[in-house]
Short mmCIF file of C-alpha atoms and ligand atoms in Angstrom, two decimals:
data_model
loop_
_atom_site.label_atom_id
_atom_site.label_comp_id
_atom_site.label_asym_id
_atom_site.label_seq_id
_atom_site.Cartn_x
_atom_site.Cartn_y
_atom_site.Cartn_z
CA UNK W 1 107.13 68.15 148.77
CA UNK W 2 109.08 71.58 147.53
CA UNK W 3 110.69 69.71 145.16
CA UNK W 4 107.99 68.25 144.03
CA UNK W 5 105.88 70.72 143.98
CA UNK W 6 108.49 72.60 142.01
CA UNK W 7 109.05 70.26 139.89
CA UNK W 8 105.07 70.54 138.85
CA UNK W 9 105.63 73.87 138.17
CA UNK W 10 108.30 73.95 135.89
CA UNK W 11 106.28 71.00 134.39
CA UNK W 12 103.13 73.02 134.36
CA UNK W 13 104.58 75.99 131.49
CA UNK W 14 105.48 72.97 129.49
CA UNK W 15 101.84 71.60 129.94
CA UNK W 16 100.05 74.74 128.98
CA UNK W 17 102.70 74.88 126.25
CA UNK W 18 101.91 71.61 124.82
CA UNK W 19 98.31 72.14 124.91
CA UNK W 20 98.08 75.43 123.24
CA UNK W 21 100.26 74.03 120.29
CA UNK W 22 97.58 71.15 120.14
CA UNK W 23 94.90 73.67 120.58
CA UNK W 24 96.01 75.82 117.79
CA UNK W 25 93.87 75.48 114.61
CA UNK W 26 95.42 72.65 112.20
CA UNK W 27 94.52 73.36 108.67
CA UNK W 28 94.21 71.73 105.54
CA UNK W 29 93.93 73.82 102.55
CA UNK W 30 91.72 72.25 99.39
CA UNK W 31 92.51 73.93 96.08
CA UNK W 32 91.35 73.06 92.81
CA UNK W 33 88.91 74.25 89.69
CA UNK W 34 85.73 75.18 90.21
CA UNK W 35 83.48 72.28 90.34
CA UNK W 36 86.17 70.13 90.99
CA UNK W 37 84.21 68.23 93.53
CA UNK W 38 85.91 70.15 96.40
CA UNK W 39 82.93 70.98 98.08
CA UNK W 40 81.45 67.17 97.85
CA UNK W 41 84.88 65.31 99.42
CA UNK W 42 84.90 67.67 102.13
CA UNK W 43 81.51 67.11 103.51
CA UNK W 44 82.33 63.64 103.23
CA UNK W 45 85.77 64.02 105.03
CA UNK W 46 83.39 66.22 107.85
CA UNK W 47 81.08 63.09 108.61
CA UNK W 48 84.08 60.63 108.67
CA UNK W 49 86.60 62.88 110.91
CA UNK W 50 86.44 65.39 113.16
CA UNK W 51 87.42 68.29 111.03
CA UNK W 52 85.13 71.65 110.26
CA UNK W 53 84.36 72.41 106.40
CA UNK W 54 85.64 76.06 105.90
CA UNK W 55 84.63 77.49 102.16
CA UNK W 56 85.94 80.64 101.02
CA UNK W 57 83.68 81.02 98.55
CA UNK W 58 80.54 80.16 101.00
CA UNK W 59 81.87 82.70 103.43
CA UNK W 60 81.70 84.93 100.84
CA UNK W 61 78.28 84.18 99.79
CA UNK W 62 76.88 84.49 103.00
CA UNK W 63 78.51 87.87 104.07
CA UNK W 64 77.29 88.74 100.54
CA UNK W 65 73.60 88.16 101.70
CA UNK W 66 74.17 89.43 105.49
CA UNK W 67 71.95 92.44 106.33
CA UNK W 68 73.87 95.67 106.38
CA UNK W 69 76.89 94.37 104.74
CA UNK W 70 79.57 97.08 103.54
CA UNK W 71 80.72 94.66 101.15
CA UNK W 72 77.40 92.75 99.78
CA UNK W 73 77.61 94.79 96.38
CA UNK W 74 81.73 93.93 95.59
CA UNK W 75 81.32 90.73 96.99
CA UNK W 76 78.78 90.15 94.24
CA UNK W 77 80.77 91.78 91.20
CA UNK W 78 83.77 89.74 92.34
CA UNK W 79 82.08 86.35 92.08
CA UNK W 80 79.93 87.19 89.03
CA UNK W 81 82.96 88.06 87.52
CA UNK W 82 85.10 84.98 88.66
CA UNK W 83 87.46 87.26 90.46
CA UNK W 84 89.47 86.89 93.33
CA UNK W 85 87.87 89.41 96.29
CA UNK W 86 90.14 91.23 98.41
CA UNK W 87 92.28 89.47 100.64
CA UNK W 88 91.30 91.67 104.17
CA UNK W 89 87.64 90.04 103.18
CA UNK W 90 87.81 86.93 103.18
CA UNK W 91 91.09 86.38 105.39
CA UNK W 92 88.47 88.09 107.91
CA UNK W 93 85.41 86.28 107.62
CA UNK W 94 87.59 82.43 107.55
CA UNK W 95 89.82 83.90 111.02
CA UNK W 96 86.09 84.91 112.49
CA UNK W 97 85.03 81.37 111.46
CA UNK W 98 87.57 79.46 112.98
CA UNK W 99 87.35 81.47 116.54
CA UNK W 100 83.54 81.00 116.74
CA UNK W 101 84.34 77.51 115.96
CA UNK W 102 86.83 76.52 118.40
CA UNK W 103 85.08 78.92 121.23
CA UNK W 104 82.12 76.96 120.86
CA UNK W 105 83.66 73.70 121.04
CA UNK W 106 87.41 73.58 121.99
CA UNK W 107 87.97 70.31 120.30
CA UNK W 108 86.99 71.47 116.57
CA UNK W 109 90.56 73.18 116.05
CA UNK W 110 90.84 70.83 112.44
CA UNK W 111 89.61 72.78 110.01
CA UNK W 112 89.27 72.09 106.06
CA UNK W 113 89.60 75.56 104.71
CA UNK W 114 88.20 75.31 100.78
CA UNK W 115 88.94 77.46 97.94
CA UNK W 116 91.95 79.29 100.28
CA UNK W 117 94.46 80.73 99.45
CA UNK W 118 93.90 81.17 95.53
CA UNK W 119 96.36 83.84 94.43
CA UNK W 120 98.97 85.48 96.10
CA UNK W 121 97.55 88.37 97.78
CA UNK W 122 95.42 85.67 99.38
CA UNK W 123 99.00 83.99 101.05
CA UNK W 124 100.22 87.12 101.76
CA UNK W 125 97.27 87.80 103.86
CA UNK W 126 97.56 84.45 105.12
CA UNK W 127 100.84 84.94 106.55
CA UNK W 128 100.42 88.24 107.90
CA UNK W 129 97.23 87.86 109.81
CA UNK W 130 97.63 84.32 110.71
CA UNK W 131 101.74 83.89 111.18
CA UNK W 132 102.25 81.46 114.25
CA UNK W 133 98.33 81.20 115.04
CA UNK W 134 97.71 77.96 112.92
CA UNK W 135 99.47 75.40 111.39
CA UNK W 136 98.57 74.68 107.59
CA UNK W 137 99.50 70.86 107.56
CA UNK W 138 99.25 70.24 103.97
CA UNK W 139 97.31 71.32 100.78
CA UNK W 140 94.68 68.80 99.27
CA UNK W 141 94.50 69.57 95.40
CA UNK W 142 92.01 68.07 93.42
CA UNK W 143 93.24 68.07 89.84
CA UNK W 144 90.49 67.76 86.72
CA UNK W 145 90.84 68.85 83.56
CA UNK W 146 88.85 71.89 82.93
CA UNK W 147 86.33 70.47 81.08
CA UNK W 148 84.98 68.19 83.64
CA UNK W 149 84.84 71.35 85.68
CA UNK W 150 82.84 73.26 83.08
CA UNK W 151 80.96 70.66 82.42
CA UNK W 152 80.01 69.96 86.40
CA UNK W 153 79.42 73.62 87.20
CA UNK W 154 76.96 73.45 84.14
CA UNK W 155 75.40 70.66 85.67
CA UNK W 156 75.08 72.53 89.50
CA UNK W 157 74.04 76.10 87.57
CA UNK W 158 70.52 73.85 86.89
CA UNK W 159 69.82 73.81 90.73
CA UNK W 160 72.74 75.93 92.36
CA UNK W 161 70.85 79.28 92.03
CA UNK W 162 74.34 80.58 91.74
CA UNK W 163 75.43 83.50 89.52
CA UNK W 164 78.63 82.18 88.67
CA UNK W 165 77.38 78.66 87.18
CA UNK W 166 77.08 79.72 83.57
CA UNK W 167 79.13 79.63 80.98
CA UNK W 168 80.28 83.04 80.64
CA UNK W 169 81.64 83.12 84.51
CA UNK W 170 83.00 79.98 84.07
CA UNK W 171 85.33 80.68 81.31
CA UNK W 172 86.55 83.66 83.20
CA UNK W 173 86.83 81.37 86.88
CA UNK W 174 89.12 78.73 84.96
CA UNK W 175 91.50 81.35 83.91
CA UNK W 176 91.48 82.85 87.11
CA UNK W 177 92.04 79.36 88.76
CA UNK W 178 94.75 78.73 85.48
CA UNK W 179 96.79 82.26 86.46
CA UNK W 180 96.66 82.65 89.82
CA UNK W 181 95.58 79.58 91.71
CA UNK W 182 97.59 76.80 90.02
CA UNK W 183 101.27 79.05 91.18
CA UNK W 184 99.96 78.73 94.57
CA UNK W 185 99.79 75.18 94.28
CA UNK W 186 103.00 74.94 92.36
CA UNK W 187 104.59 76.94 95.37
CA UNK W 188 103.42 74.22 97.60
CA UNK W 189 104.21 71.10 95.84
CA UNK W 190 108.04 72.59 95.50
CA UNK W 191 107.56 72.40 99.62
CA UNK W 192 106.33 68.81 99.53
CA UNK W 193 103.18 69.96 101.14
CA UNK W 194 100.70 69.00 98.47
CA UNK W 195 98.57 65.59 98.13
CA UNK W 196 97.30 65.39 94.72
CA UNK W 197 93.87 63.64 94.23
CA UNK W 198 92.70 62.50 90.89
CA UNK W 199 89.46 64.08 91.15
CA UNK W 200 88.13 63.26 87.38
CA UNK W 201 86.81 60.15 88.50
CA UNK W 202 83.01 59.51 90.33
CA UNK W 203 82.29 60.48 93.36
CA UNK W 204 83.08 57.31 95.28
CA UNK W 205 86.36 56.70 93.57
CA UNK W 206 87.56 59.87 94.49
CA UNK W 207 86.66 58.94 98.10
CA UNK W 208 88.30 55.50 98.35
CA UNK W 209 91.38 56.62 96.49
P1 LIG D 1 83.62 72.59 94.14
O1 LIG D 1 83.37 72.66 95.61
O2 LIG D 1 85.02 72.11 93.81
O3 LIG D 1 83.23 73.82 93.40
P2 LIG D 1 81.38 70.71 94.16
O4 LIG D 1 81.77 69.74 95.23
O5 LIG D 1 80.33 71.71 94.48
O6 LIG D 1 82.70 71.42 93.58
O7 LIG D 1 80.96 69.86 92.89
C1 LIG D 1 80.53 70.49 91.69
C2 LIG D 1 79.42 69.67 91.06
O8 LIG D 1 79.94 68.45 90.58
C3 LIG D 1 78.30 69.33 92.03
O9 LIG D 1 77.08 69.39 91.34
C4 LIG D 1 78.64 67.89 92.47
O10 LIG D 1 77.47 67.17 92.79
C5 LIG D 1 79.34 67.33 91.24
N1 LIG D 1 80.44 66.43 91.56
C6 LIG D 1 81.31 66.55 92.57
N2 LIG D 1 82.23 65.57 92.52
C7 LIG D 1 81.93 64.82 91.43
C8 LIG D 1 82.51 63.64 90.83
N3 LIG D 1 83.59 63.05 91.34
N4 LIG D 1 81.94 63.15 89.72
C9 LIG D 1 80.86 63.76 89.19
N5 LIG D 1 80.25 64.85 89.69
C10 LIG D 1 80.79 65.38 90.80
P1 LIG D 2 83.79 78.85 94.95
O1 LIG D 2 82.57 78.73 95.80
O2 LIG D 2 85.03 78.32 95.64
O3 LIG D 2 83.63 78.30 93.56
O4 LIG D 2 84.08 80.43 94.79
C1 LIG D 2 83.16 81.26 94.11
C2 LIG D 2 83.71 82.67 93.95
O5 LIG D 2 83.93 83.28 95.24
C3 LIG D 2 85.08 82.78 93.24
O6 LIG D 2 84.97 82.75 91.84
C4 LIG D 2 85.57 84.14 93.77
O7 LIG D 2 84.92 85.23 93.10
C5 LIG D 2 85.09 84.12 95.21
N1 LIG D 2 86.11 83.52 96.08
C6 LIG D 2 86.10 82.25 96.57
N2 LIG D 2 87.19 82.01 97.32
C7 LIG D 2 87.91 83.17 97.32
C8 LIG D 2 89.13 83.58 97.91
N3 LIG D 2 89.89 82.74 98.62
N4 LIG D 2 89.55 84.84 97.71
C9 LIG D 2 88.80 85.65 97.00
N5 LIG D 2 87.67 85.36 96.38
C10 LIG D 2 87.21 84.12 96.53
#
C-alpha cells in the first residue's frame, strides 16, 4: 500500500504537471491588412471550435470608451492615425482578457488573438510579459493585396462608425501594416510557424480553403 501509495505521489507532480501545460493558454496569432477579413474568419472559427476571439484592436476600442480611462485620449490618436499604441497597453488589456477568460471557464485556454503582435515592440512585449505562460502555436496570416483591403474597409467605414475607415487612415494603416507588421510575419514564416490563407477570395472560400 506504501508503495503504492508512493508511487501515486511521485505520479501526482507529474499529473499537476501535465495539466497545467494543457491548462496554459494556447494561442494562435492572426495577422494581416486591415480589412483583410480577419475579424470575419475568426468568428467563424469561434462557432466551429472551442477557441475565444481576442482583437487587439477591439481591446483597444473598448478601453478607449471605458469610463475613467488614463489612456481613452492616446488610444484614440493612435488608431485615428493608423499607429501602433504602446506595447504595455495593449499587452495589458489581451493578458487581462485571457485570465478573465480562463477563470471563468477553465476550459477556454484556446485563444485567437487578432491583430497581435504587429511590430516589434509588440513581440518584445510579448516575450517579456508572457515568456513560459502561453504557448503561441502558430500564426494565421491572411494575405490580400492592399487594395482589396482599402477597398473592404471603405465598404465597413459606411456602417462601422469607426474613425479609422476612411481613406486618409487607411493609407497610413497599410504602410504601417507594410513596415512593421509584414517583418513580424516574415520572422515567423523563417520559423515555419506561419499558415498562409489566401484571403482575396469570398467569404466562404476563404472558409473552406
Ligand atoms: P479585419 O478584421 O481583418 O479588419 P473584417 O473581418 O472586419 O477585417 O472585414 C473587413 C470587411 O470586409 C467587413 O466589412 C467584412 O464584412 C468584409 N469581408 C471580410 N471578409 C471578406 C471576404 N472574404 N470577401 C469580401 N468581403 C469580406
Ligand atoms: P484593427 O481593429 O485590427 O484594424 O486595429 C485598429 C487600430 O487599433 C490600429 O490601426 C492601431 O492603431 C490599433 N491597434 C490594433 N492592434 C494593435 C496592436 N497590437 N498594437 C498597437 N495598436 C494596435
Amino acid at each position: 500500500v506504501i508503495v503504492a501509495l508512493l508511487h501515486r505521489l511521485k505520479k501526482i507532480p507529474r499529473a499537476v504537471h501535465r495539466w497545467r501545460e494543457m491548462m496554459k493558454p494556447q494561442v494562435v496569432f492572426v495577422l494581416g491588412g486591415p480589412g483583410a477579413g480577419k475579424g470575419t474568419q475568426c468568428a467563424r472559427i469561434v462557432a466551429n471550435y472551442s477557441y475565444t476571439h481576442l482583437s487587439a484592436g477591439d481591446l483597444l476600442r473598448e478601453e478607449r470608451s471605458r469610463k475613467g480611462s488614463e489612456f481613452g485620449q492616446l488610444i484614440d490618436t493612435y488608431i485615428k492615425e493608423g499607429k501602433i499604441v504602446p506595447v504595455e497597453i495593449t499587452i495589458n488589456l489581451l493578458k487581462k482578457a485571457m485570465e478573465e477568460t480562463m477563470k471563468a471557464d477553465e476550459k477556454k485556454f484556446r485563444f485567437l488573438i487578432d491583430g497581435f503582435p504587429r511590430n516589434q515592440d509588440n513581440l518584445q512585449g510579448w516575450n517579456t510579459v508572457m515568456d513560459g505562460k502561453a504557448d503561441v502555436k502558430f500564426v494565421l496570416f491572411f494575405d490580400c493585396s492592399n487594395e482589396v483591403c482599402i477597398d473592404r474597409c471603405l465598404e465597413r467605414g459606411k456602417s462601422s462608425g469607426r474613425t479609422d475607415d476612411n481613406r486618409e487612415s487607411l493609407e497610413k494603416r497599410i504602410q504601417t501594416y507594410l513596415q512593421s507588421t509584414r517583418p513580424i510575419i516574415e520572422q515567423y514564416e523563417k520559423q515555419g510557424k506561419v499558415c498562409t490563407i489566401d484571403a482575396s477570395r469570398s467569404v466562404d472560400e476563404v472558409w473552406l480553403v
